[in-house]
Amino acid sequence: MFNGLADWWDGVELWLAQAPFPVQFVLVMVVVVPLCLVAAWLLDALFGKVARVFGAARDANDSDRSS
C-alpha cells in the first residue's frame, strides 16, 4: 500500500514539476495558500489557549505575592 502511495505521489510531483509556471502558480494559490491560512488560524487558536492558561497562572502568583 505504501509503495502505491509513493508511486502516485512521484507521478504527481513529476507532473507538477513539468507543468508550465502559470499552472503551478494557480495550484499554489488554490491549494497551498488556503492550507497555510488554516494552519495559521489553528496555531493561533492553540497558542492563544496556552497563553491564557499560563497567563492566568502567572496572574494568580502575582496576586499571592502582593498580599
PDB file of N, CA and C in Angstrom:
ATOM      1  N   MET A   1       0.825  -1.190   0.000  1.00  0.00           N
ATOM      2  CA  MET A   1       0.000   0.000   0.000  1.00  0.00           C
ATOM      3  C   MET A   1       0.872   1.257   0.000  1.00  0.00           C
ATOM      4  N   PHE A   2       1.915   1.273   0.841  1.00  0.00           N
ATOM      5  CA  PHE A   2       2.775   2.453   0.892  1.00  0.00           C
ATOM      6  C   PHE A   2       3.488   2.663  -0.435  1.00  0.00           C
ATOM      7  N   ASN A   3       3.901   1.572  -1.100  1.00  0.00           N
ATOM      8  CA  ASN A   3       4.561   1.712  -2.397  1.00  0.00           C
ATOM      9  C   ASN A   3       3.624   2.324  -3.430  1.00  0.00           C
ATOM     10  N   GLY A   4       2.362   1.951  -3.390  1.00  0.00           N
ATOM     11  CA  GLY A   4       1.388   2.529  -4.313  1.00  0.00           C
ATOM     12  C   GLY A   4       1.213   4.016  -4.077  1.00  0.00           C
ATOM     13  N   LEU A   5       1.141   4.399  -2.814  1.00  0.00           N
ATOM     14  CA  LEU A   5       1.015   5.823  -2.480  1.00  0.00           C
ATOM     15  C   LEU A   5       2.265   6.586  -2.898  1.00  0.00           C
ATOM     16  N   ALA A   6       3.429   6.010  -2.656  1.00  0.00           N
ATOM     17  CA  ALA A   6       4.689   6.664  -3.041  1.00  0.00           C
ATOM     18  C   ALA A   6       4.782   6.801  -4.555  1.00  0.00           C
ATOM     19  N   ASP A   7       4.361   5.781  -5.288  1.00  0.00           N
ATOM     20  CA  ASP A   7       4.376   5.856  -6.756  1.00  0.00           C
ATOM     21  C   ASP A   7       3.409   6.927  -7.252  1.00  0.00           C
ATOM     22  N   TRP A   8       2.235   6.994  -6.633  1.00  0.00           N
ATOM     23  CA  TRP A   8       1.270   8.017  -7.028  1.00  0.00           C
ATOM     24  C   TRP A   8       1.835   9.404  -6.761  1.00  0.00           C
ATOM     25  N   TRP A   9       2.430   9.601  -5.585  1.00  0.00           N
ATOM     26  CA  TRP A   9       2.987  10.910  -5.245  1.00  0.00           C
ATOM     27  C   TRP A   9       4.118  11.283  -6.189  1.00  0.00           C
ATOM     28  N   ASP A  10       4.957  10.314  -6.556  1.00  0.00           N
ATOM     29  CA  ASP A  10       6.031  10.581  -7.520  1.00  0.00           C
ATOM     30  C   ASP A  10       5.467  11.058  -8.851  1.00  0.00           C
ATOM     31  N   GLY A  11       4.364  10.450  -9.273  1.00  0.00           N
ATOM     32  CA  GLY A  11       3.720  10.876 -10.516  1.00  0.00           C
ATOM     33  C   GLY A  11       3.179  12.288 -10.430  1.00  0.00           C
ATOM     34  N   VAL A  12       2.546  12.603  -9.304  1.00  0.00           N
ATOM     35  CA  VAL A  12       2.011  13.959  -9.109  1.00  0.00           C
ATOM     36  C   VAL A  12       3.151  14.969  -9.077  1.00  0.00           C
ATOM     37  N   GLU A  13       4.202  14.627  -8.365  1.00  0.00           N
ATOM     38  CA  GLU A  13       5.349  15.524  -8.260  1.00  0.00           C
ATOM     39  C   GLU A  13       5.996  15.762  -9.616  1.00  0.00           C
ATOM     40  N   LEU A  14       6.145  14.712 -10.403  1.00  0.00           N
ATOM     41  CA  LEU A  14       6.726  14.845 -11.740  1.00  0.00           C
ATOM     42  C   LEU A  14       5.834  15.694 -12.627  1.00  0.00           C
ATOM     43  N   TRP A  15       4.519  15.471 -12.549  1.00  0.00           N
ATOM     44  CA  TRP A  15       3.602  16.261 -13.361  1.00  0.00           C
ATOM     45  C   TRP A  15       3.685  17.735 -12.983  1.00  0.00           C
ATOM     46  N   LEU A  16       3.717  18.004 -11.681  1.00  0.00           N
ATOM     47  CA  LEU A  16       3.764  19.393 -11.226  1.00  0.00           C
ATOM     48  C   LEU A  16       5.076  20.070 -11.619  1.00  0.00           C
ATOM     49  N   ALA A  17       6.177  19.350 -11.517  1.00  0.00           N
ATOM     50  CA  ALA A  17       7.476  19.935 -11.868  1.00  0.00           C
ATOM     51  C   ALA A  17       7.561  20.239 -13.359  1.00  0.00           C
ATOM     52  N   GLN A  18       6.855  19.475 -14.160  1.00  0.00           N
ATOM     53  CA  GLN A  18       6.902  19.682 -15.606  1.00  0.00           C
ATOM     54  C   GLN A  18       5.799  20.607 -16.109  1.00  0.00           C
ATOM     55  N   ALA A  19       4.887  20.984 -15.234  1.00  0.00           N
ATOM     56  CA  ALA A  19       3.789  21.858 -15.647  1.00  0.00           C
ATOM     57  C   ALA A  19       4.316  23.266 -15.897  1.00  0.00           C
ATOM     58  N   PRO A  20       3.658  24.000 -16.773  1.00  0.00           N
ATOM     59  CA  PRO A  20       4.058  25.397 -17.009  1.00  0.00           C
ATOM     60  C   PRO A  20       3.864  26.234 -15.744  1.00  0.00           C
ATOM     61  N   PHE A  21       4.615  27.322 -15.661  1.00  0.00           N
ATOM     62  CA  PHE A  21       4.580  28.168 -14.472  1.00  0.00           C
ATOM     63  C   PHE A  21       3.177  28.659 -14.124  1.00  0.00           C
ATOM     64  N   PRO A  22       2.372  29.113 -15.086  1.00  0.00           N
ATOM     65  CA  PRO A  22       1.025  29.586 -14.706  1.00  0.00           C
ATOM     66  C   PRO A  22       0.190  28.499 -14.009  1.00  0.00           C
ATOM     67  N   VAL A  23       0.332  27.259 -14.433  1.00  0.00           N
ATOM     68  CA  VAL A  23      -0.402  26.163 -13.787  1.00  0.00           C
ATOM     69  C   VAL A  23       0.113  25.967 -12.362  1.00  0.00           C
ATOM     70  N   GLN A  24       1.419  26.001 -12.184  1.00  0.00           N
ATOM     71  CA  GLN A  24       1.995  25.867 -10.847  1.00  0.00           C
ATOM     72  C   GLN A  24       1.511  26.999  -9.937  1.00  0.00           C
ATOM     73  N   PHE A  25       1.492  28.209 -10.469  1.00  0.00           N
ATOM     74  CA  PHE A  25       1.065  29.368  -9.693  1.00  0.00           C
ATOM     75  C   PHE A  25      -0.391  29.223  -9.242  1.00  0.00           C
ATOM     76  N   VAL A  26      -1.253  28.825 -10.157  1.00  0.00           N
ATOM     77  CA  VAL A  26      -2.674  28.662  -9.822  1.00  0.00           C
ATOM     78  C   VAL A  26      -2.847  27.575  -8.767  1.00  0.00           C
ATOM     79  N   LEU A  27      -2.138  26.470  -8.902  1.00  0.00           N
ATOM     80  CA  LEU A  27      -2.242  25.397  -7.921  1.00  0.00           C
ATOM     81  C   LEU A  27      -1.773  25.853  -6.542  1.00  0.00           C
ATOM     82  N   VAL A  28      -0.708  26.625  -6.496  1.00  0.00           N
ATOM     83  CA  VAL A  28      -0.239  27.139  -5.215  1.00  0.00           C
ATOM     84  C   VAL A  28      -1.291  28.063  -4.604  1.00  0.00           C
ATOM     85  N   MET A  29      -1.852  28.938  -5.388  1.00  0.00           N
ATOM     86  CA  MET A  29      -2.840  29.880  -4.873  1.00  0.00           C
ATOM     87  C   MET A  29      -4.109  29.168  -4.405  1.00  0.00           C
ATOM     88  N   VAL A  30      -4.500  28.107  -5.099  1.00  0.00           N
ATOM     89  CA  VAL A  30      -5.752  27.414  -4.782  1.00  0.00           C
ATOM     90  C   VAL A  30      -5.576  26.403  -3.647  1.00  0.00           C
ATOM     91  N   VAL A  31      -4.402  25.771  -3.556  1.00  0.00           N
ATOM     92  CA  VAL A  31      -4.209  24.690  -2.589  1.00  0.00           C
ATOM     93  C   VAL A  31      -3.342  25.130  -1.415  1.00  0.00           C
ATOM     94  N   VAL A  32      -2.157  25.643  -1.672  1.00  0.00           N
ATOM     95  CA  VAL A  32      -1.192  25.897  -0.603  1.00  0.00           C
ATOM     96  C   VAL A  32      -1.594  27.098   0.254  1.00  0.00           C
ATOM     97  N   VAL A  33      -2.042  28.165  -0.349  1.00  0.00           N
ATOM     98  CA  VAL A  33      -2.393  29.363   0.425  1.00  0.00           C
ATOM     99  C   VAL A  33      -3.535  29.084   1.411  1.00  0.00           C
ATOM    100  N   PRO A  34      -4.635  28.446   0.986  1.00  0.00           N
ATOM    101  CA  PRO A  34      -5.673  28.128   1.982  1.00  0.00           C
ATOM    102  C   PRO A  34      -5.184  27.188   3.085  1.00  0.00           C
ATOM    103  N   LEU A  35      -4.339  26.211   2.750  1.00  0.00           N
ATOM    104  CA  LEU A  35      -3.790  25.322   3.776  1.00  0.00           C
ATOM    105  C   LEU A  35      -2.954  26.100   4.786  1.00  0.00           C
ATOM    106  N   CYS A  36      -2.159  27.035   4.303  1.00  0.00           N
ATOM    107  CA  CYS A  36      -1.350  27.859   5.207  1.00  0.00           C
ATOM    108  C   CYS A  36      -2.229  28.747   6.081  1.00  0.00           C
ATOM    109  N   LEU A  37      -3.291  29.285   5.538  1.00  0.00           N
ATOM    110  CA  LEU A  37      -4.198  30.117   6.323  1.00  0.00           C
ATOM    111  C   LEU A  37      -4.877  29.298   7.419  1.00  0.00           C
ATOM    112  N   VAL A  38      -5.316  28.099   7.090  1.00  0.00           N
ATOM    113  CA  VAL A  38      -5.948  27.227   8.090  1.00  0.00           C
ATOM    114  C   VAL A  38      -4.940  26.845   9.169  1.00  0.00           C
ATOM    115  N   ALA A  39      -3.717  26.504   8.766  1.00  0.00           N
ATOM    116  CA  ALA A  39      -2.681  26.148   9.736  1.00  0.00           C
ATOM    117  C   ALA A  39      -2.380  27.335  10.653  1.00  0.00           C
ATOM    118  N   ALA A  40      -2.301  28.531  10.093  1.00  0.00           N
ATOM    119  CA  ALA A  40      -2.033  29.723  10.905  1.00  0.00           C
ATOM    120  C   ALA A  40      -3.171  29.982  11.883  1.00  0.00           C
ATOM    121  N   TRP A  41      -4.404  29.800  11.449  1.00  0.00           N
ATOM    122  CA  TRP A  41      -5.559  30.010  12.323  1.00  0.00           C
ATOM    123  C   TRP A  41      -5.554  28.998  13.470  1.00  0.00           C
ATOM    124  N   LEU A  42      -5.280  27.721  13.145  1.00  0.00           N
ATOM    125  CA  LEU A  42      -5.239  26.687  14.177  1.00  0.00           C
ATOM    126  C   LEU A  42      -4.117  26.937  15.185  1.00  0.00           C
ATOM    127  N   LEU A  43      -2.931  27.290  14.699  1.00  0.00           N
ATOM    128  CA  LEU A  43      -1.815  27.575  15.602  1.00  0.00           C
ATOM    129  C   LEU A  43      -2.106  28.784  16.473  1.00  0.00           C
ATOM    130  N   ASP A  44      -2.729  29.813  15.910  1.00  0.00           N
ATOM    131  CA  ASP A  44      -3.074  30.994  16.688  1.00  0.00           C
ATOM    132  C   ASP A  44      -4.055  30.637  17.798  1.00  0.00           C
ATOM    133  N   ALA A  45      -5.055  29.818  17.478  1.00  0.00           N
ATOM    134  CA  ALA A  45      -6.032  29.412  18.488  1.00  0.00           C
ATOM    135  C   ALA A  45      -5.367  28.569  19.572  1.00  0.00           C
ATOM    136  N   LEU A  46      -4.509  27.650  19.178  1.00  0.00           N
ATOM    137  CA  LEU A  46      -3.827  26.778  20.138  1.00  0.00           C
ATOM    138  C   LEU A  46      -2.926  27.588  21.070  1.00  0.00           C
ATOM    139  N   PHE A  47      -2.083  28.437  20.502  1.00  0.00           N
ATOM    140  CA  PHE A  47      -1.177  29.223  21.322  1.00  0.00           C
ATOM    141  C   PHE A  47      -1.922  30.258  22.162  1.00  0.00           C
ATOM    142  N   GLY A  48      -3.052  30.742  21.673  1.00  0.00           N
ATOM    143  CA  GLY A  48      -3.867  31.653  22.470  1.00  0.00           C
ATOM    144  C   GLY A  48      -4.403  30.973  23.721  1.00  0.00           C
ATOM    145  N   LYS A  49      -4.865  29.716  23.559  1.00  0.00           N
ATOM    146  CA  LYS A  49      -5.356  28.972  24.726  1.00  0.00           C
ATOM    147  C   LYS A  49      -4.231  28.685  25.710  1.00  0.00           C
ATOM    148  N   VAL A  50      -3.070  28.296  25.196  1.00  0.00           N
ATOM    149  CA  VAL A  50      -1.924  28.027  26.073  1.00  0.00           C
ATOM    150  C   VAL A  50      -1.510  29.306  26.798  1.00  0.00           C
ATOM    151  N   ALA A  51      -1.493  30.419  26.095  1.00  0.00           N
ATOM    152  CA  ALA A  51      -1.107  31.692  26.715  1.00  0.00           C
ATOM    153  C   ALA A  51      -2.099  32.097  27.796  1.00  0.00           C
ATOM    154  N   ARG A  52      -3.395  31.843  27.568  1.00  0.00           N
ATOM    155  CA  ARG A  52      -4.394  32.168  28.596  1.00  0.00           C
ATOM    156  C   ARG A  52      -4.196  31.316  29.842  1.00  0.00           C
ATOM    157  N   VAL A  53      -3.861  30.034  29.655  1.00  0.00           N
ATOM    158  CA  VAL A  53      -3.648  29.155  30.807  1.00  0.00           C
ATOM    159  C   VAL A  53      -2.445  29.627  31.613  1.00  0.00           C
ATOM    160  N   PHE A  54      -1.340  29.861  30.938  1.00  0.00           N
ATOM    161  CA  PHE A  54      -0.139  30.290  31.647  1.00  0.00           C
ATOM    162  C   PHE A  54      -0.263  31.719  32.155  1.00  0.00           C
ATOM    163  N   GLY A  55      -0.982  32.545  31.433  1.00  0.00           N
ATOM    164  CA  GLY A  55      -1.195  33.913  31.886  1.00  0.00           C
ATOM    165  C   GLY A  55      -2.036  33.950  33.143  1.00  0.00           C
ATOM    166  N   ALA A  56      -3.066  33.103  33.230  1.00  0.00           N
ATOM    167  CA  ALA A  56      -3.910  33.049  34.427  1.00  0.00           C
ATOM    168  C   ALA A  56      -3.109  32.536  35.618  1.00  0.00           C
ATOM    169  N   ALA A  57      -2.248  31.562  35.394  1.00  0.00           N
ATOM    170  CA  ALA A  57      -1.420  31.031  36.478  1.00  0.00           C
ATOM    171  C   ALA A  57      -0.439  32.097  36.954  1.00  0.00           C
ATOM    172  N   ARG A  58       0.125  32.844  36.042  1.00  0.00           N
ATOM    173  CA  ARG A  58       1.070  33.894  36.417  1.00  0.00           C
ATOM    174  C   ARG A  58       0.347  35.004  37.176  1.00  0.00           C
ATOM    175  N   ASP A  59      -0.870  35.368  36.738  1.00  0.00           N
ATOM    176  CA  ASP A  59      -1.636  36.384  37.424  1.00  0.00           C
ATOM    177  C   ASP A  59      -1.977  35.948  38.847  1.00  0.00           C
ATOM    178  N   ALA A  60      -2.290  34.668  39.046  1.00  0.00           N
ATOM    179  CA  ALA A  60      -2.593  34.158  40.378  1.00  0.00           C
ATOM    180  C   ALA A  60      -1.365  34.233  41.269  1.00  0.00           C
ATOM    181  N   ASN A  61      -0.193  33.905  40.731  1.00  0.00           N
ATOM    182  CA  ASN A  61       1.044  34.006  41.502  1.00  0.00           C
ATOM    183  C   ASN A  61       1.360  35.447  41.861  1.00  0.00           C
ATOM    184  N   ASP A  62       1.137  36.358  40.955  1.00  0.00           N
ATOM    185  CA  ASP A  62       1.426  37.762  41.216  1.00  0.00           C
ATOM    186  C   ASP A  62       0.519  38.306  42.313  1.00  0.00           C
ATOM    187  N   SER A  63      -0.751  37.892  42.362  1.00  0.00           N
ATOM    188  CA  SER A  63      -1.656  38.393  43.386  1.00  0.00           C
ATOM    189  C   SER A  63      -1.302  37.799  44.755  1.00  0.00           C
ATOM    190  N   ASP A  64      -0.763  36.553  44.781  1.00  0.00           N
ATOM    191  CA  ASP A  64      -0.324  35.956  46.042  1.00  0.00           C
ATOM    192  C   ASP A  64       0.867  36.713  46.613  1.00  0.00           C
ATOM    193  N   ARG A  65       1.742  37.161  45.797  1.00  0.00           N
ATOM    194  CA  ARG A  65       2.941  37.857  46.239  1.00  0.00           C
ATOM    195  C   ARG A  65       2.622  39.243  46.807  1.00  0.00           C
ATOM    196  N   SER A  66       1.604  39.882  46.243  1.00  0.00           N
ATOM    197  CA  SER A  66       1.299  41.242  46.682  1.00  0.00           C
ATOM    198  C   SER A  66       0.576  41.252  48.025  1.00  0.00           C
ATOM    199  N   SER A  67       0.013  40.146  48.443  1.00  0.00           N
ATOM    200  CA  SER A  67      -0.722  40.082  49.728  1.00  0.00           C
ATOM    201  C   SER A  67       0.178  40.006  50.909  1.00  0.00           C
TER     202      SER A  67
END
